[in-house]
Coordinates of C-alpha atoms and ligand atoms in Angstrom, one line a residue:
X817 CA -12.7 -2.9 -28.6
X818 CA -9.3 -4.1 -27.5
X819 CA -8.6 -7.2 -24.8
X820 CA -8.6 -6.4 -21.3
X821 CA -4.5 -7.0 -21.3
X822 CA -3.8 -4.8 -24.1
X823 CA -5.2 -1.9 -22.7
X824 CA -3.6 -3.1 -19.2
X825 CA -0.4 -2.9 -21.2
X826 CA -1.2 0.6 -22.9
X827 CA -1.9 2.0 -19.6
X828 CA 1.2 1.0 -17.8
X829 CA 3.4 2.5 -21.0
X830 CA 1.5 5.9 -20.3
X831 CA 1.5 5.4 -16.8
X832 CA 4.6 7.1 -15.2
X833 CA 6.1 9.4 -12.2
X834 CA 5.3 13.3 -12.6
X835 CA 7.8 14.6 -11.0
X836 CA 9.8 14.6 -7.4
X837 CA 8.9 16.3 -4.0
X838 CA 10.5 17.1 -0.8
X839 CA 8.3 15.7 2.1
X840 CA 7.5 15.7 6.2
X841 CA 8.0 12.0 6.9
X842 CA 4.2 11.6 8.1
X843 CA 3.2 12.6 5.2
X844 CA 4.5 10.2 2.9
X845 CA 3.1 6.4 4.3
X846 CA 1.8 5.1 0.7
X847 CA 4.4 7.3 -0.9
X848 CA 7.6 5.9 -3.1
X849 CA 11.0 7.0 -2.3
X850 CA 12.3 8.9 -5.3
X851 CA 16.3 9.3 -3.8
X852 CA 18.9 7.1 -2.1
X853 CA 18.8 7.2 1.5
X854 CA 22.4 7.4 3.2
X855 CA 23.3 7.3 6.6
X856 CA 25.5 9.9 8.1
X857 CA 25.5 7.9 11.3
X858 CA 26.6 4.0 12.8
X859 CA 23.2 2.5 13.8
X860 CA 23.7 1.7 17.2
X861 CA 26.0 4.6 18.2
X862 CA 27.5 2.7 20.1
X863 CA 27.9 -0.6 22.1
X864 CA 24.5 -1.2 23.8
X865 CA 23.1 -4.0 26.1
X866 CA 19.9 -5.5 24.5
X867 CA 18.9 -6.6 28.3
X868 CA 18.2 -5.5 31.8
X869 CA 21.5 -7.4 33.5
X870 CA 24.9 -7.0 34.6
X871 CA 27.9 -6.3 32.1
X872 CA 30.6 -8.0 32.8
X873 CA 34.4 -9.4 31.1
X874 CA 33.6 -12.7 29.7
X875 CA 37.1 -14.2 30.5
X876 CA 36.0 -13.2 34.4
X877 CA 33.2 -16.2 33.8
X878 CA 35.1 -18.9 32.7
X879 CA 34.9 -22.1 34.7
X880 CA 31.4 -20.9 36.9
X881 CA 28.5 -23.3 37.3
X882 CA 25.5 -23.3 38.7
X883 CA 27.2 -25.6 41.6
X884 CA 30.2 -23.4 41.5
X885 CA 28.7 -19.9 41.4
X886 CA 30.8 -16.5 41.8
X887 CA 30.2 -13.4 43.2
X888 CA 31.0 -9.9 41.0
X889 CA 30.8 -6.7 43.1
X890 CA 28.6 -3.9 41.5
X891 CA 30.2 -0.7 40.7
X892 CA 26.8 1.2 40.3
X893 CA 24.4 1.2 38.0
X894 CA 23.9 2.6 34.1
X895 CA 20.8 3.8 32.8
X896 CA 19.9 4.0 29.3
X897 CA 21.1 7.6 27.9
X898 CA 23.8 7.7 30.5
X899 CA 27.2 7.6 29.4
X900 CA 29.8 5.4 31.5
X901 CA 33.2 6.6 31.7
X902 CA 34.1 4.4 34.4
X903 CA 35.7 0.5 33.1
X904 CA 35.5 -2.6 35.3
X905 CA 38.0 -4.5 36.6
X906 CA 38.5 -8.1 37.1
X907 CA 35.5 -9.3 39.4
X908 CA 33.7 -6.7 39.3
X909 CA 30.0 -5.8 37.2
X910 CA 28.1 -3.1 36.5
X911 CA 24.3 -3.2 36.3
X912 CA 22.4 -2.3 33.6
X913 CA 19.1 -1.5 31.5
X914 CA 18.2 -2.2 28.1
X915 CA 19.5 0.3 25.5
X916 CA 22.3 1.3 28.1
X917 CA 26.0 1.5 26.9
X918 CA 28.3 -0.7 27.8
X919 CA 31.0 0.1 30.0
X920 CA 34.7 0.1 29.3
X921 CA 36.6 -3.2 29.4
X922 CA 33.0 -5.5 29.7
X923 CA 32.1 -7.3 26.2
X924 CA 28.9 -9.6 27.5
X925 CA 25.6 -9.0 30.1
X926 CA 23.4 -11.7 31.3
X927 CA 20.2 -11.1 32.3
X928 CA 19.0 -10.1 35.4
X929 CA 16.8 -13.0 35.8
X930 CA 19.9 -15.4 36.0
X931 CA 22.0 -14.4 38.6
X932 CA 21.1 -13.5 42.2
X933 CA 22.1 -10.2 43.9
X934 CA 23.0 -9.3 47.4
X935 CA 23.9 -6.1 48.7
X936 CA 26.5 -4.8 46.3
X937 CA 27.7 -8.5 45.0
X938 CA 25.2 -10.0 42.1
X939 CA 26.5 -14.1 42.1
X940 CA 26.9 -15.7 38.7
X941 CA 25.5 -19.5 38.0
X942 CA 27.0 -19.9 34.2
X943 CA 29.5 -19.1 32.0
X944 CA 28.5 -15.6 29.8
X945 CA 29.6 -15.6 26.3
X946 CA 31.5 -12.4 24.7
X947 CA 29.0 -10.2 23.0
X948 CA 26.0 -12.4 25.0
X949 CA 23.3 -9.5 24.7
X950 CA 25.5 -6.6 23.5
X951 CA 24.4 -4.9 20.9
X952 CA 27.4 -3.8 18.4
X953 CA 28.5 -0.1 17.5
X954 CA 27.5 0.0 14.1
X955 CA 25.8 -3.6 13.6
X956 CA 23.0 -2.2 11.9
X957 CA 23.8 0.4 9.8
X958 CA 27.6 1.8 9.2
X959 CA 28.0 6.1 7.8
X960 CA 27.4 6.5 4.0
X961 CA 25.2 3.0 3.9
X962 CA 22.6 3.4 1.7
X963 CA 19.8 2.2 3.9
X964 CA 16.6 2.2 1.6
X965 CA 17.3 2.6 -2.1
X966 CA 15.2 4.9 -4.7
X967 CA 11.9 3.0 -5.6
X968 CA 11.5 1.7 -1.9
X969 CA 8.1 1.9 -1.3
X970 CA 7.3 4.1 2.4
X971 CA 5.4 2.0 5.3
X972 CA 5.4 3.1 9.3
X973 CA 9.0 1.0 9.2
X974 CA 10.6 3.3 6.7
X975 CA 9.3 6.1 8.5
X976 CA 10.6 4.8 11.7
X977 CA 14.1 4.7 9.7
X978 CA 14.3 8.1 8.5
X979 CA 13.5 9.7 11.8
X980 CA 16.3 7.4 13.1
X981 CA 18.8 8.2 10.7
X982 CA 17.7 12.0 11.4
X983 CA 15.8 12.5 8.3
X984 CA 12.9 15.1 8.6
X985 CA 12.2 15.5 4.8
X986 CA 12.9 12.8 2.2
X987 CA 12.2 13.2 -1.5
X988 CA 9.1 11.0 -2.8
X989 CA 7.3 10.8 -6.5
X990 CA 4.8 13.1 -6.5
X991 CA 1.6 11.8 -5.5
X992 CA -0.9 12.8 -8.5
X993 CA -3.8 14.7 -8.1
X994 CA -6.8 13.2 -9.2
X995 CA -10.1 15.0 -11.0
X996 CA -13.1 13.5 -10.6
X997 CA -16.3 14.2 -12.8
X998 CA -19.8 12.7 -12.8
X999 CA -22.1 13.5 -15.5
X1000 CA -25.7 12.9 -15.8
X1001 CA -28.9 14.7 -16.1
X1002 CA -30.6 12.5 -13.7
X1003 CA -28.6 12.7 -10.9
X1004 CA -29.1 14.3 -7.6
X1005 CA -27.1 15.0 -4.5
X1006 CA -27.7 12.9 -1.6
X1007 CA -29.7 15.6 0.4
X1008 CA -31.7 16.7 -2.8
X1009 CA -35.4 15.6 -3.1
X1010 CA -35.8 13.0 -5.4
X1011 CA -37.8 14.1 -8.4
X1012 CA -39.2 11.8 -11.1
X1013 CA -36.3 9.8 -13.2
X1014 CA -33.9 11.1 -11.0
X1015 CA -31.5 8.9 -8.7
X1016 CA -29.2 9.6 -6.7
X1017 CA -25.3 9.8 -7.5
X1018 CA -23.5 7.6 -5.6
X1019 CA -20.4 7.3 -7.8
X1020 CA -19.2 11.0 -7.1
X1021 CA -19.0 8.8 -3.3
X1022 CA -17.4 5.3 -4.3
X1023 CA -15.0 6.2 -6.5
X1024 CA -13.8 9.9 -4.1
X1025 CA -13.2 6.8 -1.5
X1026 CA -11.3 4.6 -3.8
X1027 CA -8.9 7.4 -4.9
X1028 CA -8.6 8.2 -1.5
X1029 CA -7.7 4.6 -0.3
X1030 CA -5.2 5.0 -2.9
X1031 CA -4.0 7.9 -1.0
X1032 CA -4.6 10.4 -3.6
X1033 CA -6.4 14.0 -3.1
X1034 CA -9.2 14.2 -5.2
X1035 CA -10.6 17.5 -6.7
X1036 CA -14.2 17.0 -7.1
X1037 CA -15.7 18.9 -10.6
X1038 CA -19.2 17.6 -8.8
X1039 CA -22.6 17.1 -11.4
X1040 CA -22.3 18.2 -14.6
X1041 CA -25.1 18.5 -16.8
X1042 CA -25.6 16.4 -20.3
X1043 CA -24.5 19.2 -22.2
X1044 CA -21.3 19.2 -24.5
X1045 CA -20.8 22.6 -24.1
X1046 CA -20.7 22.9 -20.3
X1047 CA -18.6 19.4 -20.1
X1048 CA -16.0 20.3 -22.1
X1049 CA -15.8 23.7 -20.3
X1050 CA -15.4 20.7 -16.9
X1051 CA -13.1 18.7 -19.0
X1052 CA -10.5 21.1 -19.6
X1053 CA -10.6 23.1 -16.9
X1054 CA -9.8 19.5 -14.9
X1055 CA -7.0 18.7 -17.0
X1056 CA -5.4 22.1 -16.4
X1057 CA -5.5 21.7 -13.0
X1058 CA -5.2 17.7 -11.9
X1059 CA -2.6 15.1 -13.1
X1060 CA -5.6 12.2 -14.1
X1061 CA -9.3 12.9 -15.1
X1062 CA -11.4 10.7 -14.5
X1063 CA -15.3 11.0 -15.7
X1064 CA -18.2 8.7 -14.9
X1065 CA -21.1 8.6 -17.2
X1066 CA -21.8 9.4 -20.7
X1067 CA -19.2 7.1 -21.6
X1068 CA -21.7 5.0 -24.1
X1069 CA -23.4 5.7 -27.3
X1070 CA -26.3 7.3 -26.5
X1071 CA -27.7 11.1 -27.8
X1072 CA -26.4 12.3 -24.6
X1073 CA -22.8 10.7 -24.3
X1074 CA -20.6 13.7 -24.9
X1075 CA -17.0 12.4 -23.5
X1076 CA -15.8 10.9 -26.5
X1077 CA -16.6 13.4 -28.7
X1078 CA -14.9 16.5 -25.9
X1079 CA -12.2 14.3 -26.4
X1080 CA -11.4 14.4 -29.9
X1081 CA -12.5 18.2 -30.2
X1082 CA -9.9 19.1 -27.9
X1083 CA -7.4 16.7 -29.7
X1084 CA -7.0 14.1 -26.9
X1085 CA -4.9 11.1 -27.8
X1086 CA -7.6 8.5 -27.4
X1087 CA -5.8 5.2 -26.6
X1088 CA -8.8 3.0 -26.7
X1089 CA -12.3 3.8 -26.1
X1090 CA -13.8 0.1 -25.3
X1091 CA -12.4 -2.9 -23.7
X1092 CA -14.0 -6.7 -23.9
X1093 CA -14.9 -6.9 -20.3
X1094 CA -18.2 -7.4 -18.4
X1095 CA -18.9 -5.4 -16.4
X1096 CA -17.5 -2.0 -18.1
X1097 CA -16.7 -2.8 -21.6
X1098 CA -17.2 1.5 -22.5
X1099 CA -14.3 2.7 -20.3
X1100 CA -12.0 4.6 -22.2
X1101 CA -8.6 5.8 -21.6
X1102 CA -7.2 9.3 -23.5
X1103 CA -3.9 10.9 -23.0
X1104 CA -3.5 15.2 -23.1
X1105 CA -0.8 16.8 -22.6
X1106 CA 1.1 14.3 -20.3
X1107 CA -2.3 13.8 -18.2
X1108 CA -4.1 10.8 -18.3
X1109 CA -7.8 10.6 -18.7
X1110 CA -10.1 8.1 -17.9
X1111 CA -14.2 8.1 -18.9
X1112 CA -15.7 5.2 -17.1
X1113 CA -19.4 3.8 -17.9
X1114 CA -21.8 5.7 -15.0
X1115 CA -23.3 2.0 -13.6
X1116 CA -21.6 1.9 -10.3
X1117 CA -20.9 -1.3 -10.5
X1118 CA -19.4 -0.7 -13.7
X1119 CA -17.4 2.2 -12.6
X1120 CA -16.0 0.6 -9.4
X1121 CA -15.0 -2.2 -11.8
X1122 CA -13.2 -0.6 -13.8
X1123 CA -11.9 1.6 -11.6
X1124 CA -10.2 -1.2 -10.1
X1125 CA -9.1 -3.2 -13.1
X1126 CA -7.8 -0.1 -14.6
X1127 CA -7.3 3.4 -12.7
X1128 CA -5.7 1.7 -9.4
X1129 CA -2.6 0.6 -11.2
X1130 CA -2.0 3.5 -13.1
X1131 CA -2.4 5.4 -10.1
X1132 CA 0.2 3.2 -8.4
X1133 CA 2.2 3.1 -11.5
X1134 CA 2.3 7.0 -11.7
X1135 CA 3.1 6.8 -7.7
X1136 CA 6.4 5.1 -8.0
X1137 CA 5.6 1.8 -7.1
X1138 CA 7.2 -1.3 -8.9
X1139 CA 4.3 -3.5 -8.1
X1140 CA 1.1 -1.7 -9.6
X1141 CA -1.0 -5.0 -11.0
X1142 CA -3.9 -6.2 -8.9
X1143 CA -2.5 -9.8 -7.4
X1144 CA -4.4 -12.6 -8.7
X1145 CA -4.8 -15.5 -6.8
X1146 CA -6.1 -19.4 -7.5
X1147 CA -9.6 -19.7 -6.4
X1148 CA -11.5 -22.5 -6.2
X1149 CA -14.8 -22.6 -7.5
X1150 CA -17.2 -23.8 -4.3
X1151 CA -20.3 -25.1 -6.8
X1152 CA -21.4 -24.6 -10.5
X1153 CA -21.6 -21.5 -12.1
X1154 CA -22.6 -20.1 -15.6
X1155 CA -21.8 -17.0 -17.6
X1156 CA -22.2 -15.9 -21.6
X1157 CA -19.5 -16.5 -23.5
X1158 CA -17.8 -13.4 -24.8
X1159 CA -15.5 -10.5 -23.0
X1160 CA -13.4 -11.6 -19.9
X1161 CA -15.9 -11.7 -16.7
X1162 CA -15.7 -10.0 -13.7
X1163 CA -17.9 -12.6 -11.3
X1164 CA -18.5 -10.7 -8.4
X1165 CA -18.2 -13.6 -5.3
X1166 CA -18.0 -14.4 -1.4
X1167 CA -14.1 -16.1 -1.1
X1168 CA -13.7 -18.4 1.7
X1169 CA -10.3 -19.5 2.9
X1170 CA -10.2 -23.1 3.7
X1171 CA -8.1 -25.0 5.2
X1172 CA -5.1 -22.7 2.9
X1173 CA -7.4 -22.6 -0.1
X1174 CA -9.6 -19.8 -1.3
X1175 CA -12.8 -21.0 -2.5
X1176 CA -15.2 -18.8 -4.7
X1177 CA -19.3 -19.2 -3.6
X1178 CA -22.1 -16.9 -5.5
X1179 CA -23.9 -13.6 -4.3
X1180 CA -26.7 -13.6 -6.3
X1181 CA -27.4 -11.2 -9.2
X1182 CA -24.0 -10.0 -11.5
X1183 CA -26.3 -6.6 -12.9
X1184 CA -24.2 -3.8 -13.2
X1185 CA -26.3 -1.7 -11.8
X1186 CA -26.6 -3.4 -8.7
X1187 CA -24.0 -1.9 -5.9
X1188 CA -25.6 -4.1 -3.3
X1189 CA -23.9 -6.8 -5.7
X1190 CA -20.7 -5.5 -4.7
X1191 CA -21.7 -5.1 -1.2
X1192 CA -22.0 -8.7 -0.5
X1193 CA -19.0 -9.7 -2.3
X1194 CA -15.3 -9.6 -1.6
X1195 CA -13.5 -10.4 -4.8
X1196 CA -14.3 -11.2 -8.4
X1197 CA -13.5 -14.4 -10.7
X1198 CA -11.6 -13.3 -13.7
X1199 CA -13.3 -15.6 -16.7
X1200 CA -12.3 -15.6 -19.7
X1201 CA -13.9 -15.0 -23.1
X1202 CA -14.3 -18.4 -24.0
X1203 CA -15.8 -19.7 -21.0
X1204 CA -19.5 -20.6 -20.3
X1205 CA -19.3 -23.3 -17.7
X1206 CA -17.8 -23.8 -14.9
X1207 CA -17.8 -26.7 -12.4
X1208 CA -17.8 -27.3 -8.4
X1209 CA -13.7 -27.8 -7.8
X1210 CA -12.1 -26.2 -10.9
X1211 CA -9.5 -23.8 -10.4
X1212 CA -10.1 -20.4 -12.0
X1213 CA -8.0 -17.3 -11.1
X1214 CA -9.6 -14.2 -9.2
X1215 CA -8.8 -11.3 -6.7
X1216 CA -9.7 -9.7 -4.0
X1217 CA -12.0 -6.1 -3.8
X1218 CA -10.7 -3.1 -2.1
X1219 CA -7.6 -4.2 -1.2
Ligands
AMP2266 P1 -24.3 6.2 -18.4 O1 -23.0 5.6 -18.4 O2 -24.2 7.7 -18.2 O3 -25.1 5.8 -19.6 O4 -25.1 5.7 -17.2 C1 -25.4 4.3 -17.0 C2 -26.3 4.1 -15.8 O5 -25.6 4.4 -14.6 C3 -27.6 4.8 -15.8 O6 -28.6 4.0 -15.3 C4 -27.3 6.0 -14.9 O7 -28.5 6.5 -14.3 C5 -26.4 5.3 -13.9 N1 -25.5 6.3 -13.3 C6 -24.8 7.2 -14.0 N2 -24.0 8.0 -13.2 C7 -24.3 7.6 -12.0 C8 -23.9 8.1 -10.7 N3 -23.0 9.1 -10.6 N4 -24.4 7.5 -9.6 C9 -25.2 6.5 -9.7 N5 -25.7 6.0 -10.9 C10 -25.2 6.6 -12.0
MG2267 MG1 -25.4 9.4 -18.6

C-alpha cells in the first residue's frame, strides 16, 4: 500500500501526450494546442473606428467648446466592410459605424451621441483627441506573431482566434481513448429484471459520464462475467484497441477478483496495486505497452473516488494540459466531525461559501456503498492519516466534486 501522493506522483511520471492530431476547430474545446500558432495577418487589417460617430482630423478640433461649438460638413457615410478611398479635408467629417475604416487624412471619431447633426453639417461641442476611438492597423496582433503558444489550453476564445487568424485546422495532443470495463457476476443492466443477489450496475453509468465530462470517447467492453478466462480475453482486447483501461470491480481479494492476477499473466507493469485512502484503498494502477491501466474497487462510491483523485489527472495529464491536479481549497469545518484514524479521508460534504469563506457541513453516512452519499454532497475534505478529530472552525483542506 503506498501514500495517496506517491502514487499521485507515479501516475503523473506515466502520465504523458500520445501523440499529435490535425483538428476542425470545433472539435477541439478541452483540447491542448500541440503547435505554435503564427499569424499571417495584422489584427485589425486596418485602421478601424471602435464607434458609431464621425471621423474627423483632430487638429480641425482644436479650440471647440461646448459654448464655442463648430460645424463639420459630412462627406457621406462609411459602413463597416466598405472601403473609403475618398480623404477629408479640413472641416469636413465623414460618418461612421463601428468596425468601419477610417478614411484618409482623419486620425480620431467621436461618438454619435456627442455632437448634433443637421442636414449635411454634424456640430462639434469638444475637443477630439488623435486616435479617440480608432482602432490601430495591427494593434492586436502584427504577421508572424505567435499568438497562442504550444501547451495553450483550447476554450471558445482560442477558437474564436484561430478562425480569425484564418485557421481551420490546428494541431492538438491527441485526445486518448478511454476503455471502460465493469466486472461482476451480480450485475444487471438497467432494463434487466432484477433477480436474487443481483443489483444493478450503475458504475458502467457514472464513470462513462465522468470520462465524458473529461471530454474523452469511451469504448464501453459492457459486463463481464467473474471469470479469469473471459476477462483477460476483455482485458487485452481493450488495451489493443484504447489508450487507458480502466476496470471496476474485482479489484479486492476475494475468490473472484481476477484483475490483478490478468495483470501479471499478461506481464503488466503493476505500479501499485493499493493506496492508503478511504474510500478506495484497492485501486490499482498497471502500465502495458505505453497504455495505462487502471482497476478500481466496484463500490460506486469507491470508484467515483478514485476516479477522481486518480484517473482525471492522468487523463488531463495525457491531454496536454499543464495544470492536471485537482485544486484544493481551505475549507472551514462548519461543526465537529469524527473519522478513524488511518489512510487519508475522503469526507464526502455540503460546502457553503460565506461571506468569501468555504465552510464544510456533514451529509450524513460516509459508506462506500452509498451513491446517494455522493449525491447530496459537493466536495470532499481531504484528512489525513493521523487525524481523528476535528473541531467546529479548524481549517482543513478539501475540493470540489465534478468540477
Ligand atoms: P468488488 O469491487 O467487485 O468487490 O465490488 C464491491 C461492491 O461494489 C459490491 O457490493 C458490488 O456488488 C458493488 N459493485 C461492483 N460493481 C458495481 C457496479 N458496476 N455497479 C454498482 N455496484 C457495483
Ligand atoms: Mg466483484
Amino acid at each position: 500500500m503506498i501514500s495517496v501522493s506517491d502514487a499521485l506522483r507515479i501516475i503523473s511520471e506515466e502520465a504523458k501526450p500520445i501523440g499529435k492530431e490535425k483538428r476542425e476547430i470545433l472539435l477541439c474545446n478541452g483540447l491542448v494546442l500541440a503547435e505554435d500558432i503564427l499569424s499571417k495577418d495584422s489584427l485589425p487589417p486596418f485602421d478601424k473606428s471602435a464607434m458609431d460617430g464621425y471621423a474627423v482630423r483632430s487638429s480641425d478640433t482644436e479650440g471647440i467648446t461646448a459654448e464655442n461649438p463648430r460645424g463639420f460638413k459630412v462627406k457621406g457615410v462609411i459602413k463597416a466592410g466598405q472601403w473609403c478611398t475618398e480623404s477629408i479635408n479640413r472641416g469636413e467629417a465623414f460618418k461612421i459605424m463601428t468596425g468601419a475604416p477610417i478614411p484618409l487624412e482623419a486620425d480620431c471619431v467621436i461618438e454619435v451621441e456627442k455632437v448634433q447633426a443637421k442636414d449635411d453639417t454634424v456640430y462639434l461641442y469638444n475637443e477630439v483627441k488623435k486616435d479617440n476611438h480608432v482602432i490601430k492597423f495591427g494593434e492586436e496582433i502584427q504577421p508572424g506573431d505567435i499568438v497562442l503558444k504550444k501547451g495553450t489550453e483550447i476554450r471558445p476564445a482560442e477558437i474564436g482566434l484561430f478562425a480569425s487568424l484564418g485557421y481551420r485546422t490546428v494541431e492538438t495532443y491527441k485526445p486518448p481513448v478511454v476503455g471502460l470495463i465493469i466486472t461482476g457476476d451480480e450485475l444487471v443492466d438497467i432494463d434487466d429484471a432484477i433477480g436474487k443477489g443481483k443489483i444493478r450496475n450503475s458504475n458502467e453509468y457514472a464513470i462513462t459520464s465522468m470520462i465524458r465530462s473529461l471530454g474523452l470517447e469511451v469504448v464501453s467492453f459492457g459486463i463481464v462475467k467473474d471469470d479469469k478466462d473471459v476477462l483477460k480475453k476483455v482485458i487485452e482486447e481493450a488495451l489493443l484497441r484504447t489508450d487507458i483501461v480502466i476496470t471496476s470491480g474485482g479489484a479486492s481479494a476475494g475468490d473472484y477478483d481476477f484483475v490483478e492476477t490478468i495483470l501479471k499473466e499478461i506481464g503488466a507493469d503493476i505500479k501499485f496495486d493499493s493506496v492508503a485512502i478511504k474510500p478506495g484503498k484497492p485501486i490499482s494502477f498497471a502500465v502495458f505497452n505505453d497504455k495505462l491501466f487502471f482497476s478500481l474497487p466496484g463500490n460506486p462510491l469507491s470508484a467515483i473516488t478514485t476516479f477522481e483523485q486518480f484517473i482525471e489527472p492522468a487523463c488531463k495529464k495525457v491531454l496536454g494540459k499543464q495544470e492536471y491536479m485537482k485544486e484544493e481549497i481551505s475549507v472551514i469545518l462548519g461543526e465537529d466531525f469524527k473519522v478513524r484514524k488511518g489512510r487519508v479521508k475522503l469526507l464526502y460534504v455540503k460546502i457553503v461559501k460565506e461571506n468569501d469563506k468555504y465552510y464544510a457541513y456533514k451529509i450524513g453516512s460516509q459508506s462506500s456503498n452509498k451513491l446517494t452519499t455522493i449525491s447530496k454532497a459537493n466536495g470532499v475534505l481531504i484528512v489525513p492519516e493521523e487525524y481523528t478529530e476535528m473541531k467546529a472552525g479548524e481549517t482543513i483542506q478539501g475540493r470540489f466534486i465534478f468540477r
